[in-house]
Coordinates of N, CA and C in Angstrom, one line a residue:
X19 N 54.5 8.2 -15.6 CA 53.2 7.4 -15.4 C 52.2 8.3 -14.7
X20 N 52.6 8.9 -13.6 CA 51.6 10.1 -12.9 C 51.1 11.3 -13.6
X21 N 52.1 11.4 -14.6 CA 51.5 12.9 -15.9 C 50.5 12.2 -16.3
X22 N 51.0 11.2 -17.3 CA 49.7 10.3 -18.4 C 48.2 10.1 -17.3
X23 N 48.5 9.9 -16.1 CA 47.4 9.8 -15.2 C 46.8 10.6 -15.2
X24 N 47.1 11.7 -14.7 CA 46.8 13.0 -14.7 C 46.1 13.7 -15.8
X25 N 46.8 13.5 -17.1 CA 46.0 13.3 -18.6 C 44.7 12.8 -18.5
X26 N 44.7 11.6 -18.2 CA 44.1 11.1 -18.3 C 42.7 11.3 -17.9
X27 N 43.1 11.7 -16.3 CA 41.5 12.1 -15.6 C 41.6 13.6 -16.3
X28 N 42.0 14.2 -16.6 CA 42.0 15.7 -17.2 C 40.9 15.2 -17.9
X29 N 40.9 14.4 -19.1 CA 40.2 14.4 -20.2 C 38.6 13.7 -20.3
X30 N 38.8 13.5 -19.2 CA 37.2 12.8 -18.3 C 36.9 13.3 -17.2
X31 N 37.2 14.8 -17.3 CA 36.4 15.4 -16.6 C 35.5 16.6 -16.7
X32 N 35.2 16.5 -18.3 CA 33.9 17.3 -18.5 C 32.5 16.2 -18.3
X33 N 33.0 15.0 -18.2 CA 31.5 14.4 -18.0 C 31.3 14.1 -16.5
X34 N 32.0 14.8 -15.5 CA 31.7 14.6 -14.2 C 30.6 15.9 -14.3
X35 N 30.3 16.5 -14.7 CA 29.5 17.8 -14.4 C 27.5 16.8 -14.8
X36 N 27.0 17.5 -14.0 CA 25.8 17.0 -13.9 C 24.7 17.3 -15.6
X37 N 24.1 16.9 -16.1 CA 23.5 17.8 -17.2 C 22.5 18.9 -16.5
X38 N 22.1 19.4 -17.4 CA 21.1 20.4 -16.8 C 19.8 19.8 -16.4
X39 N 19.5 18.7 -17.2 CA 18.4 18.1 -17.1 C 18.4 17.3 -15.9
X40 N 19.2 16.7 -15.6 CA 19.7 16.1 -14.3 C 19.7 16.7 -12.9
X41 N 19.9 17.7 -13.0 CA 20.1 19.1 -12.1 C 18.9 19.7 -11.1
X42 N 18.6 19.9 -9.9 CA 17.7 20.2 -9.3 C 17.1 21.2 -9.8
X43 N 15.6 21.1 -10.3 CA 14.6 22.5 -10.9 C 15.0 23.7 -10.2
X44 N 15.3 25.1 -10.6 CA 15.2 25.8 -10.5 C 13.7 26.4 -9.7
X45 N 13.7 27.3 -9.0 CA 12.4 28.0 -8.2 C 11.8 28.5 -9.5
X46 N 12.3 28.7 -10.6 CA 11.8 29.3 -11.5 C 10.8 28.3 -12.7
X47 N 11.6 27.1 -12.9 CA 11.0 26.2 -13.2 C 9.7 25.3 -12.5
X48 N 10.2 25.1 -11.2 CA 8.7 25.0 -10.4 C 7.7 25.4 -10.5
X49 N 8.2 27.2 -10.6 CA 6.8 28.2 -10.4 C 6.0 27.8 -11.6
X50 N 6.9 28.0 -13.1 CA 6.4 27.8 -14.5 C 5.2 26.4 -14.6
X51 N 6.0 25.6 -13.8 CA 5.2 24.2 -14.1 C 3.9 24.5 -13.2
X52 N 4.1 25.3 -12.1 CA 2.5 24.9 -10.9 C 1.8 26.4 -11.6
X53 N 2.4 27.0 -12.1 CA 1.4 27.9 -13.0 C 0.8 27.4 -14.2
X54 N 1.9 26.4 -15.3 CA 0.5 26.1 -16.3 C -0.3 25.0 -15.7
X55 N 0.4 24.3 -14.5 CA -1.0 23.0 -13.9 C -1.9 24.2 -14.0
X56 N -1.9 24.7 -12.6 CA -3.2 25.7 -12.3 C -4.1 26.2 -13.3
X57 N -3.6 26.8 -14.9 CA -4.1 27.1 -16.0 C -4.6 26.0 -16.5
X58 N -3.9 24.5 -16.7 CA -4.9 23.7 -17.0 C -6.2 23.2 -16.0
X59 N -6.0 23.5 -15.3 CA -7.0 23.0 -13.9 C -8.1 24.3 -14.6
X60 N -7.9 25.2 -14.7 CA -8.6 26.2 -15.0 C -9.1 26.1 -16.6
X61 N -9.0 25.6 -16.8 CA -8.7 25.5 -18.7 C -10.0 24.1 -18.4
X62 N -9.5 23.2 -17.6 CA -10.7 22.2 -17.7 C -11.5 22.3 -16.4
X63 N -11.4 23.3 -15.9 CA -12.7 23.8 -14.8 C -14.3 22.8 -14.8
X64 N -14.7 23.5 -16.1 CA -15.8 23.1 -16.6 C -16.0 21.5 -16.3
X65 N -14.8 21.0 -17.0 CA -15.4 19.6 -17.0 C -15.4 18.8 -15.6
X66 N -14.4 19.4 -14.6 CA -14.1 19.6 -13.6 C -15.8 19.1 -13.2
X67 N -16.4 20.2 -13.2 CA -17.3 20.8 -12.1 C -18.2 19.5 -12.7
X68 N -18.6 19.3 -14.0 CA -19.5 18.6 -14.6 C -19.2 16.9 -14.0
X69 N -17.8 16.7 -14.0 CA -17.8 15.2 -13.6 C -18.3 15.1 -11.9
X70 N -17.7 16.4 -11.2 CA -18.3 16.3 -9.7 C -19.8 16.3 -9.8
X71 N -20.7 17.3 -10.5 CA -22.4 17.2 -10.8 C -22.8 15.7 -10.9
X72 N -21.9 15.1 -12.4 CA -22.4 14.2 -12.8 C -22.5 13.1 -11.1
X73 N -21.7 12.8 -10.8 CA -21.3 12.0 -9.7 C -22.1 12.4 -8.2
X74 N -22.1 13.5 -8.1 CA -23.6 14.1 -6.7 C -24.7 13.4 -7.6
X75 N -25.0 14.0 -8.5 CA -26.3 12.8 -9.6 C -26.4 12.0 -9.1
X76 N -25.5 10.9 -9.3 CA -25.6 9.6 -9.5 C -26.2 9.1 -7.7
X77 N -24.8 9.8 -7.0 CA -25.7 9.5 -5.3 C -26.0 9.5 -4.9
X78 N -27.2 10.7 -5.4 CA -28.4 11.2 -4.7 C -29.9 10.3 -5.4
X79 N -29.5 9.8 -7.0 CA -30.6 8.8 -7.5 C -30.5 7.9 -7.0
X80 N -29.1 7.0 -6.4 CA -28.9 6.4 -5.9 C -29.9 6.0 -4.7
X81 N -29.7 7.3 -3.7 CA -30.1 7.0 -1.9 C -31.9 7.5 -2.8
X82 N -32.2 8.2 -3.7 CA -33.6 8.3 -3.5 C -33.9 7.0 -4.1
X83 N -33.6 6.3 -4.9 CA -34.5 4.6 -4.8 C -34.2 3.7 -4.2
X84 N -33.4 4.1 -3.3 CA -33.6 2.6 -1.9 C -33.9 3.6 -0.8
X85 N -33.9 5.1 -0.7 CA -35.0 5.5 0.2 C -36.3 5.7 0.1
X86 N -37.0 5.9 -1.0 CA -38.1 6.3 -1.6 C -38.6 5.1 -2.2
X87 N -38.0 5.0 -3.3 CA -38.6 4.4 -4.6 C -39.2 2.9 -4.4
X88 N -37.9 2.5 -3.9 CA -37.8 0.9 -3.4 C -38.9 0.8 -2.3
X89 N -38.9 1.3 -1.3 CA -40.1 1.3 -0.3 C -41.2 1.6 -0.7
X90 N -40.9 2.5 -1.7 CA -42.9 2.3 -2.4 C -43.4 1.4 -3.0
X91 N -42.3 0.9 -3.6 CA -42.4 -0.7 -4.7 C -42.6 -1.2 -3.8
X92 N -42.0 -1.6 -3.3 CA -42.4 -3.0 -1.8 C -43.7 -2.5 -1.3
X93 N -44.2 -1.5 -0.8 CA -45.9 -1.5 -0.1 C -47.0 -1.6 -1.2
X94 N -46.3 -1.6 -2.1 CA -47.9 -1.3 -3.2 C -47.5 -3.5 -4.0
X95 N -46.5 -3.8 -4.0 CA -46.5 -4.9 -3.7 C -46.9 -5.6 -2.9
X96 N -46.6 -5.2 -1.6 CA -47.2 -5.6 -0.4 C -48.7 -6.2 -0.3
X97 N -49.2 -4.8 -0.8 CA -50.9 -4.4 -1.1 C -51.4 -5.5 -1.4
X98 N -51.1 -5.4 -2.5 CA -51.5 -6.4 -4.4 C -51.8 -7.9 -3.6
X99 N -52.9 -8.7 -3.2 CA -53.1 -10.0 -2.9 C -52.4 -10.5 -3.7
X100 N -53.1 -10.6 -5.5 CA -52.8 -11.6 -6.2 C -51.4 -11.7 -6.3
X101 N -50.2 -11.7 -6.1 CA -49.1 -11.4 -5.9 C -48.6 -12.2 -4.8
X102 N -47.8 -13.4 -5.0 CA -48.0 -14.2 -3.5 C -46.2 -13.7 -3.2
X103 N -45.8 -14.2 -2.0 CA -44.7 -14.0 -1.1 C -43.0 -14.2 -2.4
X104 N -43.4 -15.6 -2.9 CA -42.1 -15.7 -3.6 C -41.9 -14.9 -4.5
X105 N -42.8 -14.7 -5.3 CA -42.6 -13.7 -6.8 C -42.4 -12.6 -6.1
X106 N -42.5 -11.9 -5.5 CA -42.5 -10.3 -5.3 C -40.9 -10.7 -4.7
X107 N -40.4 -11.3 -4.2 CA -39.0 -11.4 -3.9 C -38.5 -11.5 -4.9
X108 N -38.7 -12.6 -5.9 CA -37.9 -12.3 -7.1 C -37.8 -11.1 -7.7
X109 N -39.0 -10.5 -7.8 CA -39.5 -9.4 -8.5 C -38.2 -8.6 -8.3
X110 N -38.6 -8.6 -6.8 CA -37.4 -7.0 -6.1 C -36.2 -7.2 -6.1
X111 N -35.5 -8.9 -5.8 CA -34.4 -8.8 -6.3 C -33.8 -8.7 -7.4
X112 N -34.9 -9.0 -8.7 CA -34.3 -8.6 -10.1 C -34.2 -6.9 -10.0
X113 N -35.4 -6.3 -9.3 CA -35.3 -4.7 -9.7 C -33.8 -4.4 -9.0
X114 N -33.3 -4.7 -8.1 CA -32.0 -4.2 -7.1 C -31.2 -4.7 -7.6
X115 N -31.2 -5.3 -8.1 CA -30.2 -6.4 -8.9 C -29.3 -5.5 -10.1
X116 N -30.9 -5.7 -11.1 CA -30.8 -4.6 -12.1 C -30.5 -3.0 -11.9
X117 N -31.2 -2.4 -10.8 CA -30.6 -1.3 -10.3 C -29.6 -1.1 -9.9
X118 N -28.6 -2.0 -9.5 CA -27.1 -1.9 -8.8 C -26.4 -1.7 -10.1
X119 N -26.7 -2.5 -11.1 CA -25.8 -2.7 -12.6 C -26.2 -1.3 -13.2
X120 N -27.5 -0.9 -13.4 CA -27.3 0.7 -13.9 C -26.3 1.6 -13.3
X121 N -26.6 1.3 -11.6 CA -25.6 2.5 -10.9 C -24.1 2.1 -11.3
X122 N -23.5 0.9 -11.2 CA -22.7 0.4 -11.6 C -22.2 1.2 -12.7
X123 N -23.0 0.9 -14.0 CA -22.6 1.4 -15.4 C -22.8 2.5 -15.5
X124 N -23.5 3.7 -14.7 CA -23.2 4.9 -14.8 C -21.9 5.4 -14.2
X125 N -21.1 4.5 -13.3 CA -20.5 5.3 -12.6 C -18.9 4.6 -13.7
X126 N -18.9 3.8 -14.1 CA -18.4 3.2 -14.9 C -18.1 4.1 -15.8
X127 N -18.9 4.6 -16.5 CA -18.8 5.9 -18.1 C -18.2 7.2 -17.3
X128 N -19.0 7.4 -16.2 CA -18.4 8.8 -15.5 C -16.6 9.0 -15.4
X129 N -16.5 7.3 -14.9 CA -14.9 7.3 -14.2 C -13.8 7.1 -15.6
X130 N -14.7 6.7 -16.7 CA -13.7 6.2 -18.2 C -13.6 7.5 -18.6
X131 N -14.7 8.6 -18.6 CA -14.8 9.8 -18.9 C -13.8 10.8 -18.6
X132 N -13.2 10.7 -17.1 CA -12.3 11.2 -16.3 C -11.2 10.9 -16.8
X133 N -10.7 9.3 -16.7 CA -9.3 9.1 -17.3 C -9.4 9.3 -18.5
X134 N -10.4 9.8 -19.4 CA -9.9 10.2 -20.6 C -9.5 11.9 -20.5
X135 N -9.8 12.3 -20.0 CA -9.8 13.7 -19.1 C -8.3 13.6 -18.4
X136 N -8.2 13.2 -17.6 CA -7.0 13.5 -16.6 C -5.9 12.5 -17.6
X137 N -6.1 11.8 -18.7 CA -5.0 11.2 -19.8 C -4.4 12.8 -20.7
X138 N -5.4 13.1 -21.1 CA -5.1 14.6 -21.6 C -4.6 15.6 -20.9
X139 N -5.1 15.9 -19.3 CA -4.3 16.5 -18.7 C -2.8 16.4 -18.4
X140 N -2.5 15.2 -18.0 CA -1.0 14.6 -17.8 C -0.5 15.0 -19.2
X141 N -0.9 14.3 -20.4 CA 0.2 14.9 -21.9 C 0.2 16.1 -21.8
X142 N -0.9 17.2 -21.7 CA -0.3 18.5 -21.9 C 0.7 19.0 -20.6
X143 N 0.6 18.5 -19.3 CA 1.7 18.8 -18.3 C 3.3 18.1 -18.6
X144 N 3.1 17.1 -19.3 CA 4.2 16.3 -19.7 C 4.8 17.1 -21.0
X145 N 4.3 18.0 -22.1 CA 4.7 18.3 -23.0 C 5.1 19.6 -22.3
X146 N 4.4 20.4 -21.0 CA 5.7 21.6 -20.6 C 6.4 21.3 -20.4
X147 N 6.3 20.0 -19.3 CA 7.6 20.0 -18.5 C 8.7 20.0 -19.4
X148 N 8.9 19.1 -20.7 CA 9.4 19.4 -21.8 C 10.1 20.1 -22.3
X149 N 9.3 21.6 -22.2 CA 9.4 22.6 -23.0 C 10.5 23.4 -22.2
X150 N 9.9 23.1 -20.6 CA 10.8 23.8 -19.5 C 11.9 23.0 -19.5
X151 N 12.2 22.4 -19.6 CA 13.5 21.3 -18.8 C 14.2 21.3 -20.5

C-alpha cells in the first residue's frame, strides 16, 4: 500500500513545479518591459506634450475671463443706464453659466482624447508583456 502511495505522488509530481508564466519576472524581463514603456512614452511624446499645452490652454482662458474679461463685462454693463439691475444679473449669469459649460466641454474632449491615448498605450504594453512572458 506504501509503494502504490509512493507511485502515486511520483506521478503528480510534475505539476508541483510552478509554470514559467507563474514564476517571478526575471531582472531581464523587467528591464525589457520598462524599456519598451519608456519607448512608448517616447513614441507618444508629442501627444504627450500637446494634451499638457492643450490643458495650460484651457487654464489660463480660463483665469483670463473671470480675471479680465468678466470684469470688463460687468463695468461697461455697469456704465450702460439703460440696462437696469435685474437684466445685467441675468445677463452675467447666463454668460458664466454658459462659460463654465464651454470650459467644461473643452476639458471634457481633452480628457476623452487622453483615454483614447493612454487605451492604446496599455494594448501595446499589454501585447509585450505577451510577447515577453
Amino acid at each position: 500500500m506504501a509503494d502504490s502511495r509512493k507511485a502515486l505522488d511520483n506521478c503528480f509530481r510534475e505539476f508541483d513545479d510552478v509554470s514559467p508564466k507563474r514564476k517571478e519576472p526575471s531582472i531581464q524581463v523587467l528591464y525589457d518591459y520598462e524599456k519598451h514603456y519608456m519607448e512608448l512614452v517616447k513614441k507618444y511624446a508629442s501627444e504627450i506634450k500637446m494634451v499638457a499645452d492643450m490643458l495650460c490652454d484651457l487654464r489660463k482662458e480660463q483665469e483670463i475671463f473671470y480675471k479680465e474679461t468678466l470684469p470688463e463685462i460687468i463695468e461697461k454693463l455697469n456704465q450702460d443706464a439703460g440696462i437696469d439691475e435685474e437684466m445685467r444679473n441675468v445677463w452675467l449669469k447666463r454668460l458664466t453659466t454658459n462659460m463654465d459649460r464651454s470650459f467644461g466641454l473643452s476639458e471634457t474632449l481633452i480628457n476623452d482624447y487622453v483615454t483614447k491615448n493612454i487605451d492604446e498605450f496599455k494594448a501595446e504594453v499589454n501585447e509585450t508583456i505577451k510577447k515577453l512572458l
